[in-house]
Coordinates of C-alpha atoms in Angstrom, one line a residue:
Chain O
M11 CA 41.4 -2.6 0.8
Q12 CA 38.1 -1.4 0.0
T13 CA 35.9 -4.3 0.8
S14 CA 37.0 -4.5 3.7
N15 CA 36.7 -1.1 4.6
A16 CA 32.7 -1.1 3.2
S17 CA 32.2 -4.7 5.7
T18 CA 33.5 -2.0 9.1
K19 CA 31.7 0.4 8.2
T20 CA 27.8 1.3 8.1
Y21 CA 26.8 3.3 5.5
H22 CA 23.4 5.3 5.1
P23 CA 21.0 3.1 3.7
F24 CA 20.8 5.6 0.3
I25 CA 24.4 5.3 -0.3
V26 CA 24.4 1.9 0.5
F27 CA 21.3 1.4 -2.0
H28 CA 22.4 3.5 -5.0
Q29 CA 25.7 1.6 -4.2
R30 CA 23.7 -1.7 -5.2
L31 CA 22.1 0.0 -7.9
F32 CA 25.0 1.3 -9.3
R33 CA 26.7 -2.1 -9.4
S34 CA 23.1 -4.1 -11.1
K35 CA 22.3 -1.5 -13.3
P36 CA 24.9 0.7 -14.6
L37 CA 22.7 2.8 -16.9
G38 CA 20.6 3.1 -14.2
G39 CA 22.7 4.6 -12.4
F40 CA 24.1 7.0 -14.9
G41 CA 21.1 8.5 -15.5
G42 CA 20.6 9.6 -12.0
V43 CA 24.6 11.1 -12.1
V44 CA 23.4 12.9 -15.2
F45 CA 20.5 13.9 -13.4
A46 CA 22.4 14.6 -10.4
I47 CA 25.0 17.1 -12.7
F48 CA 22.1 19.3 -13.7
L49 CA 19.7 19.0 -10.6
L50 CA 22.4 21.1 -9.2
G51 CA 23.8 23.4 -12.1
G52 CA 20.1 24.5 -11.3
V53 CA 20.3 24.9 -7.8
F54 CA 24.0 26.5 -8.1
A55 CA 23.8 28.7 -10.8
D56 CA 23.9 32.3 -9.1
L57 CA 27.9 31.4 -8.2
L58 CA 28.5 28.8 -11.5
A59 CA 27.3 31.1 -14.5
P60 CA 29.5 33.4 -15.6
Y61 CA 27.2 35.8 -16.6
G62 CA 23.7 37.2 -15.8
M63 CA 21.0 35.8 -17.7
N64 CA 19.4 38.7 -18.6
E65 CA 23.1 40.2 -18.8
T66 CA 22.9 41.4 -22.8
N67 CA 25.7 42.1 -25.3
M68 CA 24.6 43.9 -28.4
F69 CA 28.6 44.1 -29.4
N70 CA 28.8 40.4 -29.0
S71 CA 25.3 39.2 -30.4
L72 CA 25.0 35.8 -32.1
Q73 CA 28.2 34.3 -31.3
S74 CA 29.7 30.9 -31.7
P75 CA 30.3 28.8 -29.2
S76 CA 34.1 30.1 -28.3
L77 CA 35.9 29.7 -24.6
S78 CA 34.4 32.7 -23.5
Y79 CA 30.7 31.6 -24.4
L80 CA 30.7 28.3 -23.8
M81 CA 27.5 27.8 -25.7
G82 CA 27.0 30.9 -27.8
T83 CA 25.5 34.3 -27.5
D84 CA 22.2 35.0 -28.5
H85 CA 20.0 37.9 -30.7
L86 CA 20.9 39.7 -28.0
G87 CA 23.9 39.2 -26.9
R88 CA 22.8 36.4 -23.9
D89 CA 25.3 34.1 -23.1
V90 CA 23.4 31.2 -23.7
F91 CA 25.4 29.0 -21.4
S92 CA 24.6 31.2 -18.2
R93 CA 21.0 30.9 -19.9
I94 CA 20.7 27.1 -20.0
L95 CA 22.1 27.1 -16.1
Y96 CA 19.1 29.7 -15.4
G97 CA 16.6 27.7 -16.9
A98 CA 18.4 24.4 -15.1
Q99 CA 17.0 26.1 -12.0
L100 CA 13.2 27.1 -13.2
S101 CA 12.7 23.4 -15.0
V102 CA 14.3 22.0 -11.9
I103 CA 11.6 24.0 -9.7
V104 CA 8.8 23.5 -11.7
G105 CA 9.7 19.7 -12.3
F106 CA 9.9 19.2 -8.1
L107 CA 7.0 21.0 -7.5
A108 CA 4.8 20.3 -10.7
A109 CA 5.8 16.9 -9.8
G110 CA 5.1 16.7 -6.0
L111 CA 1.6 18.1 -5.6
A112 CA 1.1 15.4 -8.7
T113 CA 2.4 12.9 -6.3
I114 CA 0.4 14.2 -3.5
I115 CA -3.0 13.9 -5.8
S116 CA -2.6 10.6 -6.7
V117 CA -1.9 8.8 -3.8
I118 CA -4.3 10.8 -2.0
L119 CA -6.9 10.0 -4.6
G120 CA -5.3 6.9 -5.5
V121 CA -4.8 5.4 -1.5
V122 CA -9.6 6.5 -0.9
T123 CA -11.2 4.7 -4.0
G124 CA -8.2 1.8 -4.0
Y125 CA -8.9 1.2 0.1
F126 CA -12.2 2.4 0.9
G127 CA -13.2 1.1 -2.7
G128 CA -17.2 0.5 -3.7
K129 CA -19.2 3.3 -4.5
T130 CA -16.5 6.7 -3.9
D131 CA -14.4 4.2 -6.3
M132 CA -17.0 4.2 -8.5
L133 CA -17.5 7.9 -9.3
I134 CA -13.8 9.3 -8.6
Q135 CA -12.4 6.8 -10.8
R136 CA -15.1 7.0 -13.6
F137 CA -14.3 11.0 -13.3
V138 CA -10.4 9.6 -13.8
D139 CA -11.8 8.3 -16.9
A140 CA -13.6 11.3 -18.9
W141 CA -10.1 13.6 -17.3
M142 CA -7.8 11.4 -19.0
T143 CA -9.9 11.5 -22.7
F144 CA -8.6 14.5 -23.0
P145 CA -5.4 15.5 -24.8
D146 CA -3.0 16.6 -22.2
L147 CA -2.2 19.5 -24.1
V148 CA -5.9 20.8 -24.8
L149 CA -6.2 20.7 -21.2
L150 CA -3.0 22.6 -20.3
I151 CA -3.6 25.3 -22.9
V152 CA -6.9 25.9 -22.0
V153 CA -6.8 26.8 -19.0
V154 CA -3.6 28.5 -19.1
S155 CA -5.5 31.0 -21.5
I156 CA -7.9 31.0 -18.8
V157 CA -5.7 31.9 -15.9
G158 CA -2.8 33.2 -17.3
P159 CA 0.7 32.2 -17.8
G160 CA 3.1 32.1 -14.8
T161 CA 5.2 30.1 -12.7
T162 CA 2.7 29.2 -9.5
Q163 CA -0.5 28.3 -12.9
I164 CA 1.6 25.6 -14.5
V165 CA 2.6 23.9 -11.5
I166 CA -0.8 23.8 -10.3
I167 CA -2.2 22.6 -13.7
L168 CA 0.7 20.5 -14.6
G169 CA 0.3 18.7 -11.0
C170 CA -3.5 18.4 -11.2
L171 CA -3.0 17.5 -14.3
Y172 CA -0.7 14.4 -14.0
G173 CA -2.1 14.1 -10.0
I174 CA -5.2 12.5 -10.9
A175 CA -3.5 10.5 -14.3
G176 CA -1.4 8.7 -11.8
S177 CA -3.7 7.6 -9.4
R178 CA -5.2 5.1 -11.1
I179 CA -1.0 3.7 -11.0
I180 CA -1.4 4.3 -7.0
R181 CA -5.3 2.5 -7.0
G182 CA -3.8 -0.7 -8.6
S183 CA -0.9 -0.6 -6.1
V184 CA -3.3 -0.1 -3.4
V185 CA -6.3 -2.7 -3.8
S186 CA -3.4 -5.3 -3.7
I187 CA -2.2 -4.4 -0.4
R188 CA -5.0 -4.2 0.9
E189 CA -5.9 -7.8 0.0
N190 CA -2.5 -8.4 1.8
M191 CA -3.1 -10.3 5.7
Y192 CA -1.4 -7.7 7.9
T193 CA -4.0 -5.3 6.5
H194 CA -6.8 -8.1 7.4
A195 CA -4.3 -9.1 11.1
A196 CA -5.2 -4.8 11.9
Q197 CA -8.6 -5.2 11.1
S198 CA -9.2 -8.1 13.7
M199 CA -7.6 -5.9 16.3
G200 CA -9.2 -3.4 16.1
A201 CA -6.8 -0.6 14.6
K202 CA -9.3 2.7 12.8
T203 CA -8.5 2.8 9.5
L204 CA -6.7 5.7 9.5
H205 CA -3.6 4.2 11.5
I206 CA -4.3 1.1 8.3
L207 CA -3.4 4.0 5.7
W208 CA -0.6 5.4 7.6
F209 CA 1.3 2.3 8.9
H210 CA 0.1 -0.9 6.3
I211 CA -0.8 0.4 2.9
L212 CA 1.8 4.0 2.9
P213 CA 4.5 2.5 3.5
N214 CA 3.8 -0.9 1.0
V215 CA 3.2 1.7 -1.9
M216 CA 6.1 3.8 -1.7
P217 CA 8.2 2.4 -4.4
V218 CA 5.4 2.7 -6.3
V219 CA 5.1 6.4 -5.0
I220 CA 9.4 7.4 -5.9
V221 CA 9.0 5.7 -9.2
L222 CA 6.5 8.0 -10.1
F223 CA 7.5 10.8 -9.2
T224 CA 10.7 11.1 -11.3
T225 CA 9.0 9.9 -13.9
R226 CA 6.7 12.7 -13.3
V227 CA 9.8 15.0 -13.0
G228 CA 10.4 14.2 -16.3
A229 CA 7.2 14.4 -17.9
V230 CA 6.9 17.9 -15.9
I231 CA 10.0 19.4 -17.3
L232 CA 9.2 18.6 -21.1
A233 CA 5.4 19.4 -20.8
E234 CA 6.5 23.1 -19.1
A235 CA 9.3 23.5 -22.2
G236 CA 6.8 22.4 -23.8
L237 CA 3.9 24.9 -22.6
S238 CA 6.7 27.2 -22.9
F239 CA 7.5 27.1 -27.2
L240 CA 3.5 27.8 -27.2
G241 CA 3.9 31.0 -25.3
L242 CA 2.2 29.6 -22.4
G243 CA 5.0 28.8 -19.8
I244 CA 6.4 30.9 -18.1
P245 CA 6.6 34.3 -19.0
P246 CA 9.5 36.2 -20.3
P247 CA 12.5 36.7 -19.5
S248 CA 12.7 34.1 -17.5
P249 CA 14.9 31.8 -19.5
T250 CA 13.5 28.8 -19.5
W251 CA 14.7 26.1 -22.6
G252 CA 11.4 26.3 -23.8
S253 CA 11.3 29.3 -24.2
M254 CA 14.8 29.5 -25.8
L255 CA 13.6 27.1 -28.2
S256 CA 11.1 29.2 -29.7
G257 CA 11.9 31.8 -28.9
S258 CA 16.3 32.8 -30.4
G259 CA 16.6 29.2 -30.7
R260 CA 13.4 28.7 -34.1
T261 CA 14.0 32.8 -34.9
Y262 CA 18.2 32.5 -35.5
M263 CA 18.2 28.9 -36.3
Y264 CA 20.1 29.0 -39.1
L265 CA 22.2 32.2 -38.8
G266 CA 22.8 30.5 -34.7
P267 CA 22.2 26.5 -34.9
W268 CA 24.0 26.1 -31.2
L269 CA 21.1 29.0 -29.9
A270 CA 18.3 25.9 -30.9
L271 CA 20.5 22.6 -30.1
A272 CA 22.2 24.0 -26.6
P273 CA 18.3 23.9 -25.1
G274 CA 17.0 20.8 -27.4
I275 CA 19.9 18.4 -26.4
C276 CA 19.8 19.5 -22.8
L277 CA 16.1 19.0 -23.1
T278 CA 16.6 15.5 -24.6
V279 CA 19.4 14.0 -22.1
M280 CA 17.5 15.5 -19.2
V281 CA 14.6 13.8 -19.5
Y282 CA 15.8 10.8 -20.8
A283 CA 18.4 10.7 -17.7
I284 CA 15.4 11.2 -15.5
N285 CA 13.5 8.1 -17.3
I286 CA 15.9 5.5 -17.1
Y287 CA 17.2 6.5 -13.7
G288 CA 13.3 5.9 -12.6
D289 CA 13.3 2.6 -14.2
A290 CA 16.1 0.9 -12.4
L291 CA 14.4 2.4 -9.2
R292 CA 11.7 1.1 -9.7
D293 CA 13.4 -2.4 -10.8
M294 CA 15.6 -2.1 -7.7
L295 CA 12.2 -1.5 -5.3
D296 CA 10.9 -4.5 -7.0
P297 CA 11.2 -7.1 -3.7
R298 CA 11.4 -9.8 -6.9
M299 CA 14.7 -8.1 -7.1
R300 CA 16.0 -7.8 -3.0
G301 CA 19.0 -9.8 -2.8
R302 CA 20.3 -9.7 -6.5
Chain L
M10 CA -26.4 -19.0 28.4
K11 CA -24.0 -20.9 30.6
A12 CA -22.2 -19.2 32.4
D13 CA -18.5 -20.6 31.0
N14 CA -19.8 -20.4 27.5
I15 CA -17.4 -17.7 26.0
I16 CA -18.6 -17.6 22.9
E17 CA -22.9 -18.7 21.6
V18 CA -23.4 -19.3 18.5
R19 CA -26.9 -19.5 16.8
D20 CA -28.5 -20.7 13.4
L21 CA -25.0 -18.9 11.8
K22 CA -25.8 -17.4 8.1
V23 CA -23.4 -16.5 6.1
H24 CA -24.7 -15.7 2.6
F25 CA -22.8 -14.3 -0.4
P26 CA -24.4 -12.6 -3.0
I27 CA -23.6 -13.9 -6.5
T28 CA -23.5 -10.5 -8.5
E29 CA -22.9 -11.3 -12.8
G30 CA -22.5 -8.2 -15.6
L31 CA -22.0 -4.5 -15.1
L32 CA -24.3 -3.4 -13.1
R33 CA -23.8 -6.2 -10.6
R34 CA -27.4 -7.5 -10.8
Q35 CA -27.5 -10.5 -7.7
V36 CA -27.9 -13.6 -10.2
G37 CA -28.1 -16.0 -7.1
I38 CA -26.5 -17.0 -3.4
L39 CA -23.5 -18.9 -2.5
P40 CA -24.2 -20.4 1.4
A41 CA -20.7 -20.5 2.9
V42 CA -22.1 -20.7 6.3
D43 CA -25.9 -21.9 6.5
G44 CA -27.2 -22.5 9.9
V45 CA -24.2 -22.8 12.3
S46 CA -24.7 -23.2 16.2
F47 CA -21.9 -23.8 19.1
D48 CA -20.5 -23.2 22.5
I49 CA -17.0 -22.4 23.1
L50 CA -16.3 -23.2 26.8
R51 CA -13.8 -20.7 28.2
G52 CA -10.3 -22.6 28.4
E53 CA -10.9 -25.5 25.9
T54 CA -9.6 -25.9 22.2
F55 CA -12.7 -26.2 20.6
S56 CA -12.0 -27.4 16.9
L57 CA -13.6 -26.7 13.5
V58 CA -12.5 -29.6 10.8
G59 CA -14.0 -29.9 7.2
E60 CA -12.9 -30.1 3.9
S61 CA -11.4 -26.5 1.8
G62 CA -14.1 -24.4 1.3
C63 CA -16.7 -26.1 3.9
G64 CA -17.3 -22.4 5.3
K65 CA -14.6 -23.1 8.9
S66 CA -12.9 -19.5 7.9
T67 CA -15.8 -18.4 7.1
T68 CA -17.7 -18.9 10.1
A69 CA -14.2 -18.3 12.1
L70 CA -14.4 -14.7 10.6
S71 CA -17.9 -14.2 11.2
V72 CA -17.6 -14.8 15.1
L73 CA -15.0 -11.6 14.5
K74 CA -17.0 -9.7 13.2
M75 CA -15.2 -9.3 9.9
Q76 CA -17.7 -10.3 7.2
P77 CA -21.2 -9.6 7.2
V78 CA -23.1 -11.9 9.3
T79 CA -26.5 -12.8 7.4
S80 CA -28.3 -14.1 10.1
G81 CA -28.5 -15.8 13.5
T82 CA -27.0 -15.1 16.3
I83 CA -23.2 -14.2 17.6
T84 CA -22.4 -14.2 21.8
F85 CA -19.3 -13.5 23.4
N86 CA -19.3 -13.0 27.0
N87 CA -23.4 -12.7 27.8
E88 CA -23.1 -9.6 25.4
D89 CA -24.7 -10.1 21.9
I90 CA -22.2 -8.8 19.5
T91 CA -24.2 -9.7 16.0
H92 CA -25.2 -6.0 15.5
H93 CA -22.0 -4.2 16.8
S94 CA -20.4 -1.2 15.2
A95 CA -17.0 -1.4 13.8
S96 CA -16.6 0.9 17.4
Q97 CA -18.9 -1.5 19.6
M98 CA -16.6 -4.5 18.8
R99 CA -13.3 -2.3 19.3
P100 CA -12.8 -3.8 23.5
I101 CA -14.3 -6.9 22.0
R102 CA -11.3 -7.3 19.4
R103 CA -9.2 -6.9 22.5
K104 CA -10.0 -9.9 23.5
V105 CA -10.6 -11.4 20.4
Q106 CA -7.5 -12.2 18.6
M107 CA -5.7 -13.8 15.3
V108 CA -3.4 -16.0 14.4
Y109 CA -3.1 -17.0 10.7
Q110 CA -2.9 -19.9 8.1
D111 CA 0.3 -17.6 6.3
P112 CA 2.7 -16.6 8.4
Y113 CA 5.0 -14.4 5.2
G114 CA 1.5 -12.7 4.3
S115 CA 0.6 -12.3 7.5
L116 CA 2.9 -9.7 8.9
N117 CA 3.8 -6.6 7.3
P118 CA 7.3 -6.5 5.7
R119 CA 8.3 -3.1 5.9
M120 CA 7.6 -2.7 9.9
K121 CA 9.8 -4.1 12.1
V122 CA 9.3 -7.4 14.4
G123 CA 9.1 -5.2 18.2
S124 CA 6.6 -2.2 15.9
I125 CA 5.0 -5.3 14.6
I126 CA 4.4 -6.8 18.0
G127 CA 3.8 -3.9 19.9
E128 CA 1.0 -2.8 17.8
P129 CA -2.2 -4.4 19.6
L130 CA -0.3 -2.0 22.5
R131 CA -0.6 0.8 20.4
V132 CA -3.9 0.2 18.4
H133 CA -6.0 0.2 21.9
G134 CA -3.4 2.4 23.9
M135 CA -1.5 0.8 26.0
A136 CA 1.6 1.1 25.5
G137 CA 2.0 3.7 28.3
D138 CA 5.8 5.2 28.6
K139 CA 8.4 3.9 25.7
E140 CA 10.3 2.1 28.9
K141 CA 7.0 0.0 29.5
Y142 CA 6.4 -0.5 25.8
N143 CA 9.8 -1.8 25.1
A144 CA 10.2 -4.0 28.7
R145 CA 6.6 -5.9 27.5
I146 CA 7.2 -6.5 23.7
R147 CA 11.0 -8.2 25.1
E148 CA 9.1 -10.3 27.8
L149 CA 6.0 -11.3 24.8
M150 CA 8.9 -11.9 22.8
Q151 CA 10.8 -14.2 25.2
V152 CA 7.4 -16.3 26.1
V153 CA 6.9 -17.0 22.3
G154 CA 10.9 -18.2 22.1
L155 CA 12.3 -15.6 20.0
M156 CA 15.5 -13.8 20.9
T157 CA 15.0 -10.4 22.5
D158 CA 17.7 -9.0 20.3
M159 CA 15.7 -9.5 17.4
A160 CA 13.9 -7.0 17.7
D161 CA 14.5 -4.7 15.7
R162 CA 14.7 -6.6 12.2
Y163 CA 12.2 -7.2 9.7
P164 CA 9.9 -10.3 9.5
H165 CA 12.1 -11.3 6.1
E166 CA 14.7 -12.2 8.5
F167 CA 12.8 -14.7 10.3
S168 CA 11.9 -18.3 9.4
G169 CA 8.4 -19.5 9.0
G170 CA 8.1 -21.1 12.4
Q171 CA 10.1 -18.2 13.9
R172 CA 7.4 -16.1 12.2
Q173 CA 4.1 -17.8 13.6
R174 CA 5.9 -17.0 16.6
I175 CA 5.9 -13.3 16.2
C176 CA 2.3 -13.6 14.8
I177 CA 1.2 -15.8 18.0
A178 CA 3.3 -13.1 20.0
R179 CA 1.4 -10.2 18.7
A180 CA -1.9 -12.2 19.4
I181 CA -1.3 -12.5 23.1
A182 CA 0.1 -8.9 23.4
L183 CA -2.8 -7.9 24.5
D184 CA -4.3 -10.9 27.5
P185 CA -6.9 -11.3 25.0
E186 CA -9.6 -14.4 26.3
L187 CA -9.7 -16.3 22.7
I188 CA -7.5 -16.6 20.2
I189 CA -8.9 -18.1 16.6
C190 CA -6.4 -20.1 15.4
D191 CA -6.9 -19.9 11.5
E192 CA -5.2 -23.1 9.7
A193 CA -2.2 -21.3 12.3
V194 CA 0.2 -24.7 11.3
S195 CA -1.0 -26.0 8.0
A196 CA 1.5 -24.1 6.2
L197 CA 4.9 -25.2 8.5
D198 CA 7.2 -27.9 8.5
V199 CA 5.7 -30.7 10.1
S200 CA 9.0 -30.6 12.8
I201 CA 8.4 -27.2 13.3
Q202 CA 4.4 -27.6 13.5
A203 CA 4.7 -29.6 16.3
Q204 CA 7.1 -26.5 18.2
V205 CA 4.4 -24.2 17.5
I206 CA 1.6 -25.9 18.5
N207 CA 3.4 -27.3 22.2
L208 CA 3.7 -23.2 22.4
L209 CA 0.0 -22.5 22.3
M210 CA -1.1 -25.4 24.7
D211 CA 2.0 -24.0 26.9
L212 CA 0.0 -21.1 26.7
Q213 CA -3.4 -21.6 26.8
E214 CA -2.2 -23.4 29.8
R215 CA -0.2 -20.3 31.7
L216 CA -2.5 -16.9 30.5
G217 CA -5.5 -19.4 29.8
L218 CA -6.4 -19.0 27.4
T219 CA -9.6 -20.4 25.0
Y220 CA -8.6 -21.2 21.7
L221 CA -10.7 -21.5 18.5
F222 CA -9.4 -24.0 16.5
I223 CA -9.7 -23.7 12.5
A224 CA -7.5 -26.8 11.6
H225 CA -8.0 -30.0 8.1
D226 CA -5.1 -31.6 10.1
L227 CA -7.2 -34.4 12.2
S228 CA -3.7 -35.6 13.2
V229 CA -2.9 -32.0 14.7
V230 CA -6.3 -31.5 15.5
R231 CA -6.3 -34.6 17.3
H232 CA -3.3 -33.7 19.2
I233 CA -4.7 -30.5 20.2
S234 CA -8.7 -30.2 20.8
N235 CA -11.2 -30.8 23.6
R236 CA -13.4 -30.9 21.1
V237 CA -13.8 -31.1 18.1
A238 CA -16.5 -30.1 15.1
V239 CA -16.9 -31.6 12.0
M240 CA -18.4 -29.3 8.7
Y241 CA -19.4 -30.4 5.5
L242 CA -20.4 -27.6 3.0
G243 CA -21.5 -24.8 5.2
R244 CA -23.1 -27.1 8.2
I245 CA -21.6 -28.6 11.4
V246 CA -22.6 -32.2 11.2
E247 CA -21.1 -33.3 14.5
I248 CA -19.4 -32.1 17.8
A249 CA -18.2 -34.5 20.0
D250 CA -15.8 -34.9 22.6
R251 CA -12.0 -35.5 21.3
D252 CA -11.6 -39.0 22.3
T253 CA -15.4 -39.2 21.4
L254 CA -15.1 -38.7 17.9
F255 CA -11.4 -40.1 17.3
S256 CA -13.0 -43.6 18.4
Q257 CA -16.7 -43.9 17.7
P258 CA -17.3 -41.6 15.2
K259 CA -21.1 -41.3 14.8
H260 CA -22.0 -39.5 11.9
P261 CA -20.9 -41.6 8.3
Y262 CA -19.0 -38.0 6.7
T263 CA -17.0 -38.2 10.5
Q264 CA -15.8 -41.4 9.8
A265 CA -14.7 -41.0 6.2
L266 CA -12.5 -38.5 7.2
L267 CA -10.9 -40.2 9.3
S268 CA -10.6 -43.0 7.2
A269 CA -8.9 -41.0 5.4
V270 CA -6.2 -40.2 6.8
P271 CA -3.1 -42.1 6.2
E272 CA -1.1 -44.2 8.8
A273 CA 2.1 -43.9 9.2
D274 CA 3.2 -47.9 9.6
P275 CA 3.1 -49.2 6.1
E276 CA 1.5 -52.4 7.8
L277 CA -1.6 -50.7 9.4
E278 CA -2.0 -48.5 6.4
A279 CA -2.4 -52.4 4.5
S280 CA -5.1 -53.4 6.1
R281 CA -7.2 -50.0 6.7
Q282 CA -10.5 -49.4 5.5
E283 CA -10.5 -47.4 1.7
P284 CA -12.3 -44.3 2.3
L285 CA -15.6 -43.5 2.8
I286 CA -16.4 -41.3 0.3
I287 CA -17.6 -41.1 -3.2
G288 CA -17.1 -39.0 -5.6
E289 CA -15.7 -35.1 -5.4
V290 CA -17.8 -32.6 -3.0
P291 CA -20.7 -30.5 -4.6
S292 CA -20.6 -26.9 -5.1
V293 CA -21.8 -24.7 -2.6
R294 CA -23.1 -22.6 -4.8
N295 CA -25.7 -25.7 -5.9
P296 CA -26.1 -27.2 -2.3
P297 CA -27.7 -31.1 -2.7
S298 CA -30.9 -31.4 -0.9
G299 CA -32.0 -32.5 2.5
C300 CA -28.7 -34.4 4.1
R301 CA -25.9 -31.9 2.1
F302 CA -24.3 -35.1 2.9
H303 CA -26.2 -37.4 1.1
P304 CA -24.8 -38.1 -2.0
R305 CA -21.9 -39.0 -1.3
C306 CA -23.1 -41.1 1.8
S307 CA -22.6 -45.0 1.5
Q308 CA -25.9 -45.5 4.1
S309 CA -27.7 -42.5 2.6
L310 CA -31.6 -43.1 3.3
E311 CA -34.7 -42.2 1.4
R312 CA -35.3 -39.4 3.5
C313 CA -31.7 -38.0 3.3
K314 CA -32.8 -36.7 -0.1
T315 CA -35.1 -34.2 0.7
Q316 CA -35.3 -34.3 4.9
V317 CA -32.8 -32.0 6.3
P318 CA -31.7 -33.7 9.3
M319 CA -31.9 -32.1 12.5
H320 CA -29.9 -31.4 15.4
Q321 CA -29.8 -33.8 18.0
T322 CA -28.0 -32.8 21.7
S323 CA -27.3 -35.4 23.9
G324 CA -24.8 -34.9 26.2
S325 CA -21.8 -32.9 24.8
T326 CA -22.1 -34.5 21.7
V327 CA -24.5 -32.1 18.4
L328 CA -25.4 -34.6 15.6
A329 CA -27.5 -33.8 12.1
C330 CA -27.9 -37.7 10.2
H331 CA -30.9 -39.6 10.0
L332 CA -29.4 -42.5 10.5
Y333 CA -29.6 -42.0 14.5
D334 CA -33.2 -40.5 14.7

């Protein structure tokens, strides 16, 4: 019944791809679903959250989870579940924007150094080497303490940080694509460099770019949580998961363990879900896996 | 230069630097092509043959200026293109197209076949309006024997022979004058080879094309060529008409190459003389002195070891061998 339907109807390539992904990579598919739940939860936080994110109710402070407060309340009587939803919104915004910026930087640096090679490659990649010797967190702390905390700053800093390091991955892929005969064929027919980059190099690095993006989303969300935990992230009262962990979570951990557990578990599950989904994407987009 | 020469190559040298270590210090040179001269007449099929690594492909790539030329001159349609810049080369590239050995690697896997065939038109701004462009693509697909409704498919849905037809359609899209076929049929099955060769010969007749055909399969070369140049370690040892070369090979290397072609008939195969060649191809990095073929030649003379044989031209044949001085 269902198979006869599938053979007559043509679905969008995105749906066909995910059907295949679920069949061959169930765990990755599960990760995708979990991530989608967080994504939708964040996007529709305004509709889903039973309370406002900063709505205090001093009579109900430090309540344990119940039907009216699904994840309990914090020391100011704010609903933790609502704050988790709004936190997901912030995490999603920061995650997608910073990972998007990082991917754009990686693609530009990677394509330029990988395609042109030579001295440009030497200079830029040695700079990338130097950049990568600094521990991420040290760089973040230094830059944030100079420019001050805030969503825009966090997005730009994390985008640059991961973008520069990720250029190495794109570069490697571009170098191998450049050596293909179709690139040579385009050069020999007199195509301009921009034409070759746009029509031959870029479409063929796309699988790498997609995977880089998904793994970066996870990494950025984690990094933002780390910064917020240190008090260098998005400033309160915005409910980020990191600041929930470091603020009420740490202070009232013994009185209300749910204050630390809720953001901690959400963070772990979301990042893990994105990573297994990204892994599955990588495997599925590998041409050698085609038709399996 | 004679009016009917489409390409003239004079004393072409392509030397690659051999570098070592972190600072890319040059420790030597690799003379991949070392003093090659030939003409290609308009409308003919000129073949370059020789063993792997003898510089056939490098020569062809230099003609297209896809390879930096160390010295020598390349003339295309009476125009010296040796020192042309990339932008000066663009109008030339419209007239010279290339067909590659590997029909799998030379098509972008993420482009539809119609857009692959139309790419040269778009690159040179000759696509025109959509109607005309699509009509041209359909026409090209028909000419090379592909179904016109396959334009929306991706290259991986085609067989090797069909893919090579796509490459040929792409090559003739701009009505070029010269097509360089770099081992264009070597990667195909024998039966498919014959089809593609016939297509190439058919197109030559219809469109008045000139071919520079690079191959190591002598039976293919014999079928398709008008003239043949034999290369050995970066030098041309003999150029002759197809029939002359195959019936009366003069240079000992040409004789050895021809004697190495297996016969299909087992009785003929039994009576075939042993290949006249000794040992292995020496490294191009350190080529032998004098005539480069002398260490492997069964008829080598004393002066072959020291003196480089000059190219002697008589009629349409060119020969570089001390035996005929």
